[in-house]
Coordinates of C-alpha atoms in Angstrom, one line a residue:
X1350 CA -9.7 7.9 -24.7
X1351 CA -13.1 6.6 -23.8
X1352 CA -16.3 6.7 -25.8
X1353 CA -18.5 5.2 -23.1
X1354 CA -19.8 8.5 -21.9
X1355 CA -20.2 10.1 -25.4
X1356 CA -22.3 7.4 -27.3
X1357 CA -23.3 9.8 -30.1
X1358 CA -19.6 10.3 -30.9
X1359 CA -19.1 6.6 -30.7
X1360 CA -21.9 6.0 -33.1
X1361 CA -20.2 8.3 -35.6
X1362 CA -17.0 6.3 -35.3
X1363 CA -18.6 2.8 -35.7
X1364 CA -20.7 4.0 -38.6
X1365 CA -17.5 5.2 -40.3
X1366 CA -18.6 8.8 -40.6
X1367 CA -15.5 10.2 -38.9
X1368 CA -11.8 9.2 -38.6
X1369 CA -11.6 7.7 -35.1
X1370 CA -8.8 6.2 -33.0
X1371 CA -8.8 4.9 -29.4
X1372 CA -5.5 5.6 -27.6
X1373 CA -4.4 5.2 -23.9
X1374 CA -5.7 8.2 -22.0
X1375 CA -2.3 8.8 -20.3
X1376 CA -0.6 8.9 -23.7
X1377 CA -3.2 11.3 -25.1
X1378 CA -2.6 13.5 -22.0
X1379 CA 1.2 13.6 -22.7
X1380 CA 0.6 14.1 -26.5
X1381 CA -1.1 17.3 -25.6
X1382 CA 1.7 18.3 -23.2
X1383 CA 4.2 17.6 -26.0
X1384 CA 2.3 19.8 -28.4
X1385 CA 2.5 22.6 -25.8
X1386 CA 6.3 22.4 -26.0
X1387 CA 6.5 21.7 -29.8
X1388 CA 8.0 18.3 -29.1
X1389 CA 7.5 15.7 -31.7
X1390 CA 5.4 13.5 -29.5
X1391 CA 5.2 11.3 -26.4
X1392 CA 7.6 8.3 -26.2
X1393 CA 6.7 5.4 -24.0
X1394 CA 6.4 1.6 -23.7
X1395 CA 2.7 1.9 -22.9
X1396 CA 0.7 0.2 -25.7
X1397 CA 3.3 -2.4 -26.8
X1398 CA 1.7 -5.7 -27.4
X1399 CA -1.8 -4.3 -27.5
X1400 CA -4.1 -3.3 -30.3
X1401 CA -2.4 0.2 -30.1
X1402 CA 0.9 -1.4 -31.2
X1403 CA 1.2 -0.7 -35.0
X1404 CA 3.2 -3.8 -35.6
X1405 CA 1.4 -6.0 -38.2
X1406 CA -0.1 -9.1 -36.6
X1407 CA -0.2 -7.4 -33.1
X1408 CA -2.3 -4.3 -33.4
X1409 CA -3.7 -1.6 -35.6
X1410 CA -2.2 1.5 -34.2
X1411 CA -5.3 2.3 -32.3
X1412 CA -7.5 2.8 -35.4
X1413 CA -11.2 2.4 -34.6
X1414 CA -12.6 2.2 -38.1
X1415 CA -11.8 2.0 -41.8
X1416 CA -11.6 5.7 -42.3
X1417 CA -8.9 5.9 -39.7
X1418 CA -6.9 3.0 -41.3
X1419 CA -7.1 4.8 -44.7
X1420 CA -6.1 8.2 -43.3
X1421 CA -2.7 9.7 -44.1
X1422 CA -2.4 10.5 -40.4
X1423 CA -2.6 6.9 -39.4
X1424 CA 0.9 6.0 -40.5
X1425 CA 2.4 8.6 -38.2
X1426 CA 0.0 8.9 -35.3
X1427 CA 1.5 5.9 -33.4
X1428 CA 4.9 4.6 -34.6
X1429 CA 7.2 2.0 -33.2
X1430 CA 10.8 3.0 -32.6
X1431 CA 13.9 1.4 -31.1
X1432 CA 16.1 3.5 -28.8
X1433 CA 19.5 2.5 -27.3
X1434 CA 21.4 4.3 -24.6
X1435 CA 25.0 4.6 -23.6
X1436 CA 28.3 3.3 -25.2
X1437 CA 26.6 0.0 -26.1
X1438 CA 23.5 1.6 -27.5
X1439 CA 23.1 -0.8 -30.4
X1440 CA 23.2 -3.8 -28.0
X1441 CA 20.9 -2.2 -25.5
X1442 CA 18.1 -1.1 -27.9
X1443 CA 14.6 -1.4 -26.7
X1444 CA 11.2 -0.9 -28.4
X1445 CA 9.0 2.1 -27.7
X1446 CA 5.9 3.7 -29.1
X1447 CA 5.8 7.4 -30.1
X1448 CA 2.4 9.1 -30.0
X1449 CA 2.6 12.1 -32.3
X1450 CA 1.8 15.5 -30.9
X1451 CA -1.0 17.2 -32.9
X1452 CA -1.7 20.9 -33.2
X1453 CA -4.9 22.1 -31.5
X1454 CA -7.0 24.6 -33.3
X1455 CA -9.8 25.0 -30.7
X1456 CA -9.6 24.1 -27.0
X1457 CA -12.8 24.1 -24.9
X1458 CA -12.1 24.0 -21.1
X1459 CA -14.1 24.8 -18.0
X1460 CA -13.4 26.4 -14.6
X1461 CA -15.4 27.9 -11.7
X1462 CA -14.4 31.5 -11.8
X1463 CA -12.8 33.9 -14.4
X1464 CA -11.7 37.4 -13.7
X1465 CA -11.9 40.2 -16.2
X1466 CA -8.5 39.3 -17.6
X1467 CA -9.4 35.7 -18.2
X1468 CA -7.5 34.2 -15.3
X1469 CA -9.3 31.0 -14.3
X1470 CA -9.7 29.3 -10.9
X1471 CA -11.2 25.8 -10.1
X1472 CA -12.5 26.0 -6.5
X1473 CA -15.8 24.2 -7.3
X1474 CA -14.3 21.7 -9.7
X1475 CA -13.8 18.2 -8.4
X1476 CA -10.8 17.6 -10.8
X1477 CA -8.0 19.6 -12.3
X1478 CA -7.7 17.3 -15.4
X1479 CA -5.5 18.8 -18.1
X1480 CA -7.1 22.2 -18.5
X1481 CA -3.8 24.1 -18.2
X1482 CA -1.8 22.1 -20.7
X1483 CA -4.7 21.9 -23.2
X1484 CA -4.9 25.7 -23.1
X1485 CA -1.1 26.0 -23.5
X1486 CA -1.1 23.5 -26.4
X1487 CA -3.9 25.4 -28.2
X1488 CA -2.3 28.8 -27.5
X1489 CA 1.1 27.6 -28.8
X1490 CA -0.5 26.1 -31.8
X1491 CA -2.1 29.4 -32.8
X1492 CA -5.5 28.1 -31.8
X1493 CA -8.3 29.5 -29.8
X1494 CA -9.0 28.8 -26.1
X1495 CA -12.7 29.0 -25.0
X1496 CA -13.4 28.7 -21.2
X1497 CA -16.8 28.1 -19.7
X1498 CA -17.2 29.3 -16.1
X1499 CA -19.9 29.7 -13.4
X1500 CA -19.1 33.2 -12.5
X1501 CA -16.9 36.2 -13.3
X1502 CA -15.0 38.6 -11.0
X1503 CA -12.9 41.8 -11.2
X1504 CA -9.2 41.5 -12.2
X1505 CA -7.1 41.1 -9.1
X1506 CA -9.8 39.3 -7.1
X1507 CA -8.3 35.9 -7.5
X1508 CA -5.1 35.1 -5.5
X1509 CA -2.3 34.3 -7.8
X1510 CA -1.9 30.8 -6.2
X1511 CA -5.6 30.1 -6.9
X1512 CA -5.2 30.7 -10.7
X1513 CA -5.0 27.4 -12.6
X1514 CA -4.9 28.8 -16.1
X1515 CA -3.4 32.3 -16.7
X1516 CA -5.5 34.7 -18.7
X1517 CA -2.7 35.0 -21.3
X1518 CA -3.7 31.5 -22.5
X1519 CA -7.5 32.3 -22.7
X1520 CA -9.2 34.0 -25.7
X1521 CA -12.8 33.9 -24.7
X1522 CA -14.8 33.3 -21.5
X1523 CA -18.4 32.1 -21.5
X1524 CA -20.4 32.5 -18.3
X1525 CA -23.3 30.1 -17.6
X1526 CA -26.3 31.7 -16.1
X1527 CA -27.0 30.4 -12.6
X1528 CA -30.4 29.1 -13.6
X1529 CA -28.7 26.9 -16.2
X1530 CA -25.9 25.5 -14.0
X1531 CA -27.7 22.2 -13.6
X1532 CA -28.0 21.7 -17.3
X1533 CA -24.7 23.2 -18.7
X1534 CA -22.3 23.3 -15.7
X1535 CA -23.0 20.4 -13.4
X1536 CA -20.2 18.7 -11.5
X1537 CA -21.0 15.4 -13.1
X1538 CA -23.7 13.5 -15.0
X1539 CA -25.9 13.2 -11.8
X1540 CA -24.7 15.9 -9.4
X1541 CA -25.0 19.7 -9.6
X1542 CA -22.3 20.3 -7.0
X1543 CA -20.8 18.4 -4.0
X1544 CA -18.5 20.3 -1.6
X1545 CA -17.1 16.9 -0.4
X1546 CA -15.9 16.1 -3.9
X1547 CA -14.2 19.5 -4.4
X1548 CA -12.7 19.4 -1.0
X1549 CA -14.5 22.2 0.9
X1550 CA -15.8 19.8 3.6
X1551 CA -15.1 16.2 4.6
X1552 CA -17.7 13.4 5.0
X1553 CA -17.7 11.0 7.9
X1554 CA -15.6 7.9 7.4
X1555 CA -18.5 5.7 8.4
X1556 CA -20.4 6.9 5.3
X1557 CA -18.7 4.2 3.2
X1558 CA -21.6 2.2 1.9
X1559 CA -21.7 -1.5 2.8
X1560 CA -22.3 -4.0 0.0
X1561 CA -24.8 -6.8 0.1
X1562 CA -23.4 -10.3 -0.2
X1563 CA -23.5 -11.1 -3.9
X1564 CA -21.1 -12.0 -6.7
X1565 CA -19.8 -8.4 -6.7
X1566 CA -18.9 -8.4 -3.1
X1567 CA -17.5 -11.9 -3.2
X1568 CA -15.1 -10.8 -6.0
X1569 CA -14.1 -7.6 -4.2
X1570 CA -13.5 -9.5 -1.0
X1571 CA -11.2 -12.0 -2.6
X1572 CA -9.3 -9.2 -4.4
X1573 CA -8.9 -7.2 -1.2
X1574 CA -6.7 -10.0 0.3
X1575 CA -3.9 -8.4 -1.8
X1576 CA -4.1 -5.1 0.1
X1577 CA -1.1 -4.2 2.2
X1578 CA -0.5 -1.2 4.5
X1579 CA 1.2 1.8 3.0
X1580 CA 0.5 0.8 -0.6
X1581 CA -0.5 3.1 -3.4
X1582 CA -3.5 1.7 -5.4
X1583 CA -5.6 2.3 -8.4
X1584 CA -9.2 1.0 -8.6
X1585 CA -10.8 0.7 -12.0
X1586 CA -14.5 1.5 -12.7
X1587 CA -17.1 -1.2 -12.1
X1588 CA -16.4 -4.3 -10.1
X1589 CA -13.1 -2.9 -8.7
X1590 CA -15.0 -0.1 -7.0
X1591 CA -16.3 -2.6 -4.5
X1592 CA -12.8 -3.0 -3.0
X1593 CA -13.1 0.4 -1.5
X1594 CA -16.3 -0.6 0.2
X1595 CA -14.8 -3.9 1.5
X1596 CA -11.7 -2.1 2.7
X1597 CA -13.9 0.4 4.6
X1598 CA -15.9 -2.4 6.1
X1599 CA -12.8 -4.3 7.2
X1600 CA -11.1 -1.2 8.6
X1601 CA -8.3 -1.2 6.0
X1602 CA -9.1 2.0 4.1
X1603 CA -7.0 4.3 6.3
X1604 CA -3.9 2.3 5.8
X1605 CA -3.8 2.4 1.9
X1606 CA -3.7 5.3 -0.5
X1607 CA -6.4 5.0 -3.3
X1608 CA -5.8 7.0 -6.5
X1609 CA -7.7 7.8 -9.7
X1610 CA -6.1 8.5 -13.0
X1611 CA -7.6 12.0 -13.4
X1612 CA -5.3 13.2 -10.6
X1613 CA -6.6 12.3 -7.2
X1614 CA -4.6 10.9 -4.2
X1615 CA -6.3 9.5 -1.2
X1616 CA -9.9 9.5 0.0
X1617 CA -12.7 7.3 -1.3
X1618 CA -13.1 7.3 -5.1
X1619 CA -16.6 8.1 -6.3
X1620 CA -18.3 5.3 -8.3
X1621 CA -20.4 4.8 -11.4
X1622 CA -21.0 7.9 -13.4
X1623 CA -19.4 9.9 -10.7
X1624 CA -16.0 8.1 -11.2
X1625 CA -12.9 10.3 -11.2
X1626 CA -13.0 12.5 -8.1
X1627 CA -12.9 11.2 -4.5
X1628 CA -14.5 12.1 -1.2
X1629 CA -12.0 13.4 1.4
X1630 CA -9.1 13.4 -1.1
X1631 CA -5.6 14.2 0.2
X1632 CA -4.4 15.9 -2.9
X1633 CA -5.2 16.8 -6.5
X1634 CA -2.7 16.9 -9.4
X1635 CA -3.2 17.3 -13.1
X1636 CA -3.9 14.2 -15.1
X1637 CA -0.7 14.3 -17.0
X1638 CA 1.2 14.5 -13.7
X1639 CA -0.7 11.5 -12.3
X1640 CA 0.2 9.4 -15.4
X1641 CA 3.8 10.4 -15.0
X1642 CA 3.6 9.0 -11.5
X1643 CA 1.9 5.8 -12.8
X1644 CA 4.2 5.2 -15.7
X1645 CA 7.3 5.6 -13.5
X1646 CA 6.2 2.8 -11.3
X1647 CA 4.4 4.8 -8.5
X1648 CA 1.5 2.3 -8.2
X1649 CA 2.0 -0.7 -6.0
X1650 CA -1.0 -2.5 -7.3
X1651 CA -4.1 -2.0 -9.4
X1652 CA -7.5 -3.7 -9.6
X1653 CA -9.2 -3.5 -13.0
X1654 CA -12.2 -4.9 -14.7
X1655 CA -12.2 -7.5 -17.6
X1656 CA -14.8 -8.2 -20.3
X1657 CA -12.9 -11.0 -22.0
X1658 CA -9.9 -13.1 -21.1
X1659 CA -8.0 -15.3 -23.5
X1660 CA -5.9 -18.5 -22.8
X1661 CA -2.7 -16.4 -22.8
X1662 CA -4.2 -14.1 -20.2
X1663 CA -4.9 -11.3 -22.7
X1664 CA -7.7 -9.0 -21.6
X1665 CA -10.3 -6.9 -23.6
X1666 CA -12.1 -4.0 -22.1
X1667 CA -12.1 -1.6 -25.0
X1668 CA -14.3 -3.1 -27.7
X1669 CA -16.9 -5.8 -27.6
X1670 CA -17.9 -5.8 -31.3
X1671 CA -17.7 -3.8 -34.4
X1672 CA -20.8 -1.9 -33.3
X1673 CA -19.8 -1.5 -29.6
X1674 CA -16.8 0.9 -29.1
X1675 CA -15.8 1.8 -25.6
X1676 CA -12.1 2.7 -25.6
X1677 CA -9.4 1.9 -23.0
X1678 CA -9.5 5.1 -20.9
X1679 CA -6.4 4.8 -18.6
X1680 CA -6.5 1.0 -18.5
X1681 CA -3.5 0.4 -20.8
X1682 CA -1.3 2.9 -19.0
X1683 CA -2.2 1.5 -15.6
X1684 CA -2.0 -2.2 -16.4
X1685 CA 1.3 -1.9 -18.2
X1686 CA 3.0 0.2 -15.5
X1687 CA 1.9 -1.7 -12.3
X1688 CA 3.8 -4.5 -10.7
X1689 CA 0.8 -6.3 -9.1
X1690 CA -2.4 -6.5 -11.2
X1691 CA -5.7 -8.1 -10.4
X1692 CA -8.4 -8.3 -13.1
X1693 CA -11.9 -8.7 -11.7
X1694 CA -15.0 -10.1 -13.5
X1695 CA -17.8 -12.5 -13.1
X1696 CA -17.3 -15.9 -14.8
X1697 CA -20.2 -15.4 -17.1
X1698 CA -22.4 -12.4 -17.9
X1699 CA -26.0 -11.5 -18.7
X1700 CA -28.2 -13.7 -16.6
X1701 CA -25.8 -15.1 -14.0
X1702 CA -27.6 -16.1 -10.8
X1703 CA -25.8 -17.4 -7.7
X1704 CA -26.9 -18.6 -4.2
X1705 CA -24.7 -17.5 -1.3
X1706 CA -26.8 -17.5 1.8
X1707 CA -23.9 -16.3 3.9
X1708 CA -24.2 -19.0 6.6
X1709 CA -22.4 -22.0 5.1
X1710 CA -19.4 -20.3 3.6
X1711 CA -19.9 -21.6 0.1
X1712 CA -21.5 -20.7 -3.2
X1713 CA -23.9 -22.4 -5.6
X1714 CA -24.4 -21.5 -9.3
X1715 CA -28.2 -21.4 -10.0
X1716 CA -28.1 -20.1 -13.5
X1717 CA -25.2 -19.3 -15.9
X1718 CA -25.0 -16.1 -17.8
X1719 CA -25.4 -16.1 -21.6
X1720 CA -22.0 -14.7 -22.3
X1721 CA -18.7 -16.4 -21.4
X1722 CA -15.8 -14.3 -20.2
X1723 CA -13.0 -16.8 -20.8
X1724 CA -12.8 -17.1 -24.6
X1725 CA -10.4 -18.5 -27.2
X1726 CA -9.6 -15.1 -28.6
X1727 CA -10.5 -11.6 -27.3
X1728 CA -12.1 -9.2 -29.7
X1729 CA -9.5 -6.6 -29.0
X1730 CA -6.3 -7.0 -27.0
X1731 CA -6.2 -4.2 -24.4
X1732 CA -3.8 -6.1 -22.2
X1733 CA -1.2 -8.6 -23.3
X1734 CA -0.4 -11.6 -21.1
X1735 CA 2.8 -12.2 -23.0
X1736 CA 3.9 -8.6 -22.5
X1737 CA 3.1 -8.9 -18.8
X1738 CA 5.4 -11.9 -18.5
X1739 CA 8.2 -10.1 -20.4
X1740 CA 7.8 -7.1 -17.9
X1741 CA 7.8 -9.4 -14.9
X1742 CA 4.4 -8.5 -13.7
X1743 CA 2.2 -10.4 -11.2
X1744 CA -1.1 -11.0 -12.9
X1745 CA -4.2 -12.5 -11.3
X1746 CA -7.8 -13.0 -12.6
X1747 CA -10.4 -13.0 -9.8
X1748 CA -13.9 -14.3 -10.2
X1749 CA -16.7 -15.3 -7.9
X1750 CA -15.9 -19.0 -8.2
X1751 CA -12.2 -19.2 -9.0
X1752 CA -8.8 -17.4 -9.2
X1753 CA -6.3 -17.7 -12.1
X1754 CA -2.8 -16.3 -12.7
X1755 CA -0.5 -15.9 -15.6
X1756 CA 3.2 -16.7 -15.2
X1757 CA 6.2 -17.6 -17.3
X1758 CA 5.8 -21.2 -16.2
X1759 CA 2.9 -21.8 -18.6
X1760 CA 1.7 -20.3 -21.9
X1761 CA -1.9 -20.3 -20.6
X1762 CA -3.5 -19.1 -17.4
X1763 CA -3.5 -21.4 -14.4
X1764 CA -6.4 -22.0 -12.0
X1765 CA -5.0 -21.7 -8.5
X1766 CA -8.2 -21.4 -6.3
X1767 CA -11.7 -22.7 -6.5
X1768 CA -14.7 -21.6 -4.4
X1769 CA -16.3 -23.9 -1.9
X1770 CA -19.4 -25.5 -3.3
X1771 CA -18.3 -25.2 -6.9
X1772 CA -17.9 -28.1 -9.2
X1773 CA -14.6 -27.9 -11.2
X1774 CA -15.9 -29.5 -14.4
X1775 CA -19.5 -28.2 -14.5
X1776 CA -19.0 -24.7 -13.1
X1777 CA -15.6 -23.8 -14.3
X1778 CA -14.1 -25.9 -17.2
X1779 CA -17.5 -26.3 -19.0
X1780 CA -18.0 -22.5 -18.9
X1781 CA -14.6 -21.7 -20.6
X1782 CA -13.8 -21.9 -24.3
X1783 CA -10.4 -23.3 -23.5
X1784 CA -8.8 -25.5 -20.9
X1785 CA -6.6 -23.8 -18.4
X1786 CA -3.7 -25.3 -16.4
X1787 CA -5.0 -26.7 -13.2
X1788 CA -2.5 -26.0 -10.4
X1789 CA -1.3 -29.2 -8.6
X1790 CA -1.7 -27.2 -5.4
X1791 CA -5.3 -26.1 -6.2
X1792 CA -6.6 -24.4 -3.1
X1793 CA -10.1 -23.6 -1.8
X1794 CA -11.0 -19.9 -1.6
X1795 CA -11.3 -18.6 2.0
X1796 CA -14.7 -19.5 3.4
X1797 CA -14.9 -16.1 5.1
X1798 CA -15.4 -14.5 1.7
X1799 CA -18.8 -16.2 1.4
X1800 CA -20.2 -15.4 4.9
X1801 CA -22.2 -12.4 6.1
X1802 CA -19.9 -11.5 8.9
X1803 CA -16.8 -9.3 8.5
X1804 CA -13.8 -11.3 7.4
X1805 CA -11.6 -9.7 10.1
X1806 CA -8.6 -9.7 7.8
X1807 CA -5.4 -9.1 9.7
X1808 CA -3.8 -6.5 7.4
X1809 CA -0.6 -6.4 9.3
X1810 CA 0.0 -10.0 10.3
X1811 CA -0.1 -11.7 13.8
X1812 CA 1.7 -10.0 16.7
X1813 CA 4.4 -12.6 16.4
X1814 CA 4.9 -11.6 12.8
X1815 CA 5.2 -8.0 13.9
X1816 CA 8.3 -8.6 16.0
X1817 CA 11.7 -9.1 14.3
X1818 CA 14.9 -9.8 16.2
X1819 CA 18.3 -9.0 14.7
X1820 CA 20.7 -11.2 16.6
X1821 CA 23.9 -9.6 15.4
X1822 CA 23.1 -6.2 16.9
X1823 CA 20.7 -7.4 19.6
X1824 CA 18.0 -5.1 18.4
X1825 CA 14.2 -5.9 18.4
X1826 CA 11.8 -4.3 16.0
X1827 CA 8.1 -4.1 17.1
X1828 CA 5.5 -2.9 14.5
X1829 CA 2.3 -1.8 16.2
X1830 CA 0.8 -0.3 13.0
X1831 CA -3.0 -0.4 13.0
X1832 CA -3.4 -1.9 16.5
X1833 CA -6.3 -0.4 18.4
X1834 CA -6.7 -1.0 22.1
X1835 CA -10.3 -0.6 23.3
X1836 CA -10.3 -2.1 26.8
X1837 CA -8.0 -2.9 29.7
X1838 CA -8.2 -6.6 28.7
X1839 CA -6.7 -5.7 25.3
X1840 CA -3.9 -3.6 27.0
X1841 CA -3.1 -6.6 29.3
X1842 CA -3.1 -8.9 26.2
X1843 CA -0.7 -6.8 24.3
X1844 CA 1.7 -6.5 27.3
X1845 CA 1.6 -10.3 28.1
X1846 CA 2.0 -11.2 24.5
X1847 CA 5.1 -9.0 24.0
X1848 CA 6.5 -10.2 27.3
X1849 CA 6.3 -13.9 26.2
X1850 CA 7.9 -13.1 22.8
X1851 CA 10.7 -11.0 24.4
X1852 CA 11.4 -13.3 27.4
X1853 CA 13.5 -16.0 25.7
X1854 CA 15.7 -13.4 24.0
X1855 CA 16.4 -11.2 27.0
X1856 CA 16.8 -14.2 29.4
X1857 CA 19.6 -15.4 27.3
X1858 CA 21.3 -12.2 26.2
X1859 CA 20.0 -9.4 28.5
X1860 CA 18.0 -6.3 27.7
X1861 CA 17.6 -5.3 24.0
X1862 CA 17.5 -2.0 22.1
X1863 CA 13.9 -1.7 20.9
X1864 CA 12.6 0.2 17.9
X1865 CA 8.8 0.6 17.8
X1866 CA 6.5 1.7 15.0
X1867 CA 3.4 3.6 16.3
X1868 CA 2.0 4.6 12.9
X1869 CA -1.8 4.1 13.1
X1870 CA -1.7 2.9 16.7
X1871 CA -4.7 3.9 18.8
X1872 CA -5.3 3.6 22.6
X1873 CA -8.9 4.5 23.6
X1874 CA -9.3 7.5 25.9
X1875 CA -9.1 6.5 29.5
X1876 CA -6.6 3.7 28.9
X1877 CA -3.5 5.8 28.8
X1878 CA -2.4 5.0 32.3
X1879 CA -2.9 1.3 31.9
X1880 CA -1.0 1.3 28.7
X1881 CA 1.8 3.4 30.2
X1882 CA 2.1 0.9 33.1
X1883 CA 2.3 -2.0 30.5
X1884 CA 5.0 -0.2 28.6
X1885 CA 6.9 0.6 31.8
X1886 CA 6.8 -3.1 32.8
X1887 CA 8.2 -4.2 29.4
X1888 CA 10.9 -1.5 29.6
X1889 CA 12.0 -2.5 33.1
X1890 CA 12.2 -6.2 32.1
X1891 CA 13.4 -6.2 28.6
X1892 CA 14.6 -2.9 27.1
X1893 CA 17.9 -1.2 27.2
X1894 CA 16.7 1.7 25.1
X1895 CA 13.5 2.5 23.1
X1896 CA 13.1 4.5 19.9
X1897 CA 9.8 5.3 18.3
X1898 CA 9.5 5.8 14.5
X1899 CA 6.8 6.4 11.9
X1900 CA 6.1 3.7 9.2
X1901 CA 8.7 4.6 6.6
X1902 CA 11.4 5.6 9.1
X1903 CA 10.8 2.4 11.0
X1904 CA 11.2 0.3 7.9
X1905 CA 14.4 2.1 6.9
X1906 CA 15.9 1.7 10.4
X1907 CA 15.0 -2.0 10.4
X1908 CA 16.6 -2.6 7.0
X1909 CA 19.7 -0.5 7.8
X1910 CA 20.4 -2.6 10.8
X1911 CA 19.9 -5.8 8.7
X1912 CA 21.8 -4.4 5.7
X1913 CA 24.2 -7.3 5.1
X1914 CA 23.9 -10.0 2.6
X1915 CA 24.1 -12.6 5.4
X1916 CA 21.2 -11.1 7.3
X1917 CA 19.0 -10.7 4.2
X1918 CA 19.9 -14.1 2.7
X1919 CA 20.5 -13.1 -0.9
X1920 CA 19.8 -16.6 -2.3
X1921 CA 16.4 -16.8 -0.5
X1922 CA 15.5 -13.2 -1.5
X1923 CA 16.4 -13.9 -5.2
X1924 CA 14.1 -16.9 -5.3
X1925 CA 11.3 -14.9 -3.7
X1926 CA 11.6 -12.2 -6.3
X1927 CA 12.0 -14.7 -9.2
X1928 CA 8.4 -15.8 -8.9
X1929 CA 8.3 -17.3 -12.3
X1930 CA 11.4 -19.4 -11.7
X1931 CA 13.1 -18.1 -14.9
X1932 CA 16.5 -17.8 -13.2
X1933 CA 16.7 -14.0 -13.9
X1934 CA 14.9 -10.9 -12.7
X1935 CA 13.4 -8.4 -15.0
X1936 CA 14.1 -4.7 -14.3
X1937 CA 10.5 -4.4 -13.1
X1938 CA 10.9 -7.3 -10.7
X1939 CA 14.1 -5.8 -9.3
X1940 CA 12.6 -2.3 -8.9
X1941 CA 9.5 -3.7 -7.2
X1942 CA 11.6 -5.9 -4.9
X1943 CA 13.9 -3.1 -3.9
X1944 CA 10.9 -0.8 -3.2
X1945 CA 9.1 -3.4 -1.2
X1946 CA 12.1 -4.5 1.0
X1947 CA 14.2 -1.4 1.2
X1948 CA 11.7 1.4 0.7
X1949 CA 13.9 2.8 -2.1
X1950 CA 12.4 4.0 -5.4
X1951 CA 15.1 3.4 -8.0
X1952 CA 15.5 6.1 -10.6
X1953 CA 15.5 4.8 -14.2
X1954 CA 19.2 5.5 -14.6
X1955 CA 20.0 3.6 -11.4
X1956 CA 17.8 0.7 -12.5
X1957 CA 19.5 0.6 -16.0
X1958 CA 22.9 0.6 -14.3
X1959 CA 22.0 -2.3 -12.0
X1960 CA 20.5 -4.3 -14.8
X1961 CA 23.0 -3.6 -17.6
X1962 CA 24.5 -7.2 -17.3
X1963 CA 21.2 -8.8 -16.4
X1964 CA 20.2 -9.9 -12.9
X1965 CA 20.9 -13.6 -12.1
X1966 CA 21.8 -15.4 -8.8
X1967 CA 25.4 -15.1 -9.9
X1968 CA 25.5 -11.3 -9.6
X1969 CA 22.5 -10.7 -7.3
X1970 CA 24.7 -10.4 -4.2
X1971 CA 26.7 -7.6 -5.8
X1972 CA 23.5 -5.8 -6.8
X1973 CA 22.1 -6.1 -3.3
X1974 CA 25.3 -4.7 -1.8
X1975 CA 25.0 -1.7 -4.3
X1976 CA 21.4 -1.1 -3.2
X1977 CA 22.2 -1.4 0.5
X1978 CA 25.0 1.1 0.2
X1979 CA 22.2 3.7 0.0
X1980 CA 21.7 3.3 3.7
X1981 CA 25.3 4.5 4.5

């Protein structure tokens, strides 16, 4: 969990007055769910290679103090087990951690309304969290469930679909007087109530706050280059929150789905002490359900903070010293289950001062912070660089003056980008406790990151990149996602540009069948006739037929047409997916590649079957054919 918002409890832990552990929040959530069903615990790979791993020399099973280490519970709270599956189970064994389910004697939950039978609804709560499974776990443990609410109503007043926790699970209801709502039942640490956060109304999109140009915005801007349309993303607390602001400023926010681990899909995540809910959210689920989605590979990318980074790419965010206990929150669950990871931090802390006037497109370090972030050894390993390599994850470390990555090619992190105006020796190497690998292709960070003006990032690529021609079937795919036409000049530009791209093809082979993606396309009111004329001109000159699809259907139609090994070029595709040049693909790399290129989410059983003999260039063609058979 997380001790950051409960400092008094943290003090009891660090002073050794209570037995204390810090475990991944997603695992705690599923431990509770396991207790509700009287299962022995939650089994997962989350936590392997970190301080939660009970293996001697790797971790301490999540123990936060000496009392916990000496406790009889410690030996069974987190255990490492090996599990094999199928007829070759012994040969296919893999390591897992089991988090023991614990009985709950007292559960304290909160809701908005309770009826006279104890049924609870959550209409003014910004999150569902795990209220229902906590109540179920306590009830099935023979414990007591206490519910705090703002108001009470007569039995039968609550529609059955509005009831989040049935009264059969609740033993006692405590109603907070309205005069004390601000003190005892606020929505968060700073807000009494906000109808935007609990979904009653929506706030204007333009309300996304714009950041001033400083080290925080520089880092968020560079990290935002990884954003792609249609992706599902998690933003951590702190520096990563700036990515939402940058994406809003650059017009990217509507094309990605931001999530938060307490259970929110879509919208704009709240920041700081409000972290958890979102403005204009699309959907709310329970926290245990969100972590199920995360652990199964549902996230495309995540952006997380970092307090310390080691030569091997290990990251610490959970504990800075014996006296400063924070905890991992959902960090371990998210970072170990996501294919593409970016860790964000300033290069030094406590006193860092930079000069970025926004005109010259460069940065100058005026004063270094007192604390170095890149250290020989992290105080606590919340993320393992070695484990990430084993899982086939893409890992980047983004700062205001440089970008690093961790791959299988090197045992230490590699510097791949440096900011304009920064001195490699003085501003980077001298501020690290170790020497990184310097990429032979060291690049300069994009100057747009350091200017006041919008970066004008092309999220979807150039118009030429949006047009794909499949020669075998004489089909053209045109992706208009995110294009917005605001004037007749822009309408004419689009028509002329497509005409020039199509002309060489149709001149040689005649009219083509066209498939067009209009997801996110916008034509300003009053331009409909001009646009219709442009489309008619293109149709009469180049098209034999036209089909219009949404984003996912468009991608599937495109790939179905190209579903042959020759069209996809298996050898080139394998090299692209094998980013670390190891000659083989991990299950995570294969799953991510299939999802990216085919739009298919492989089930675990399907992934195990495809990877049973390993994935190398030798058998990659057969695996591709198996995957592409799903289009038939």
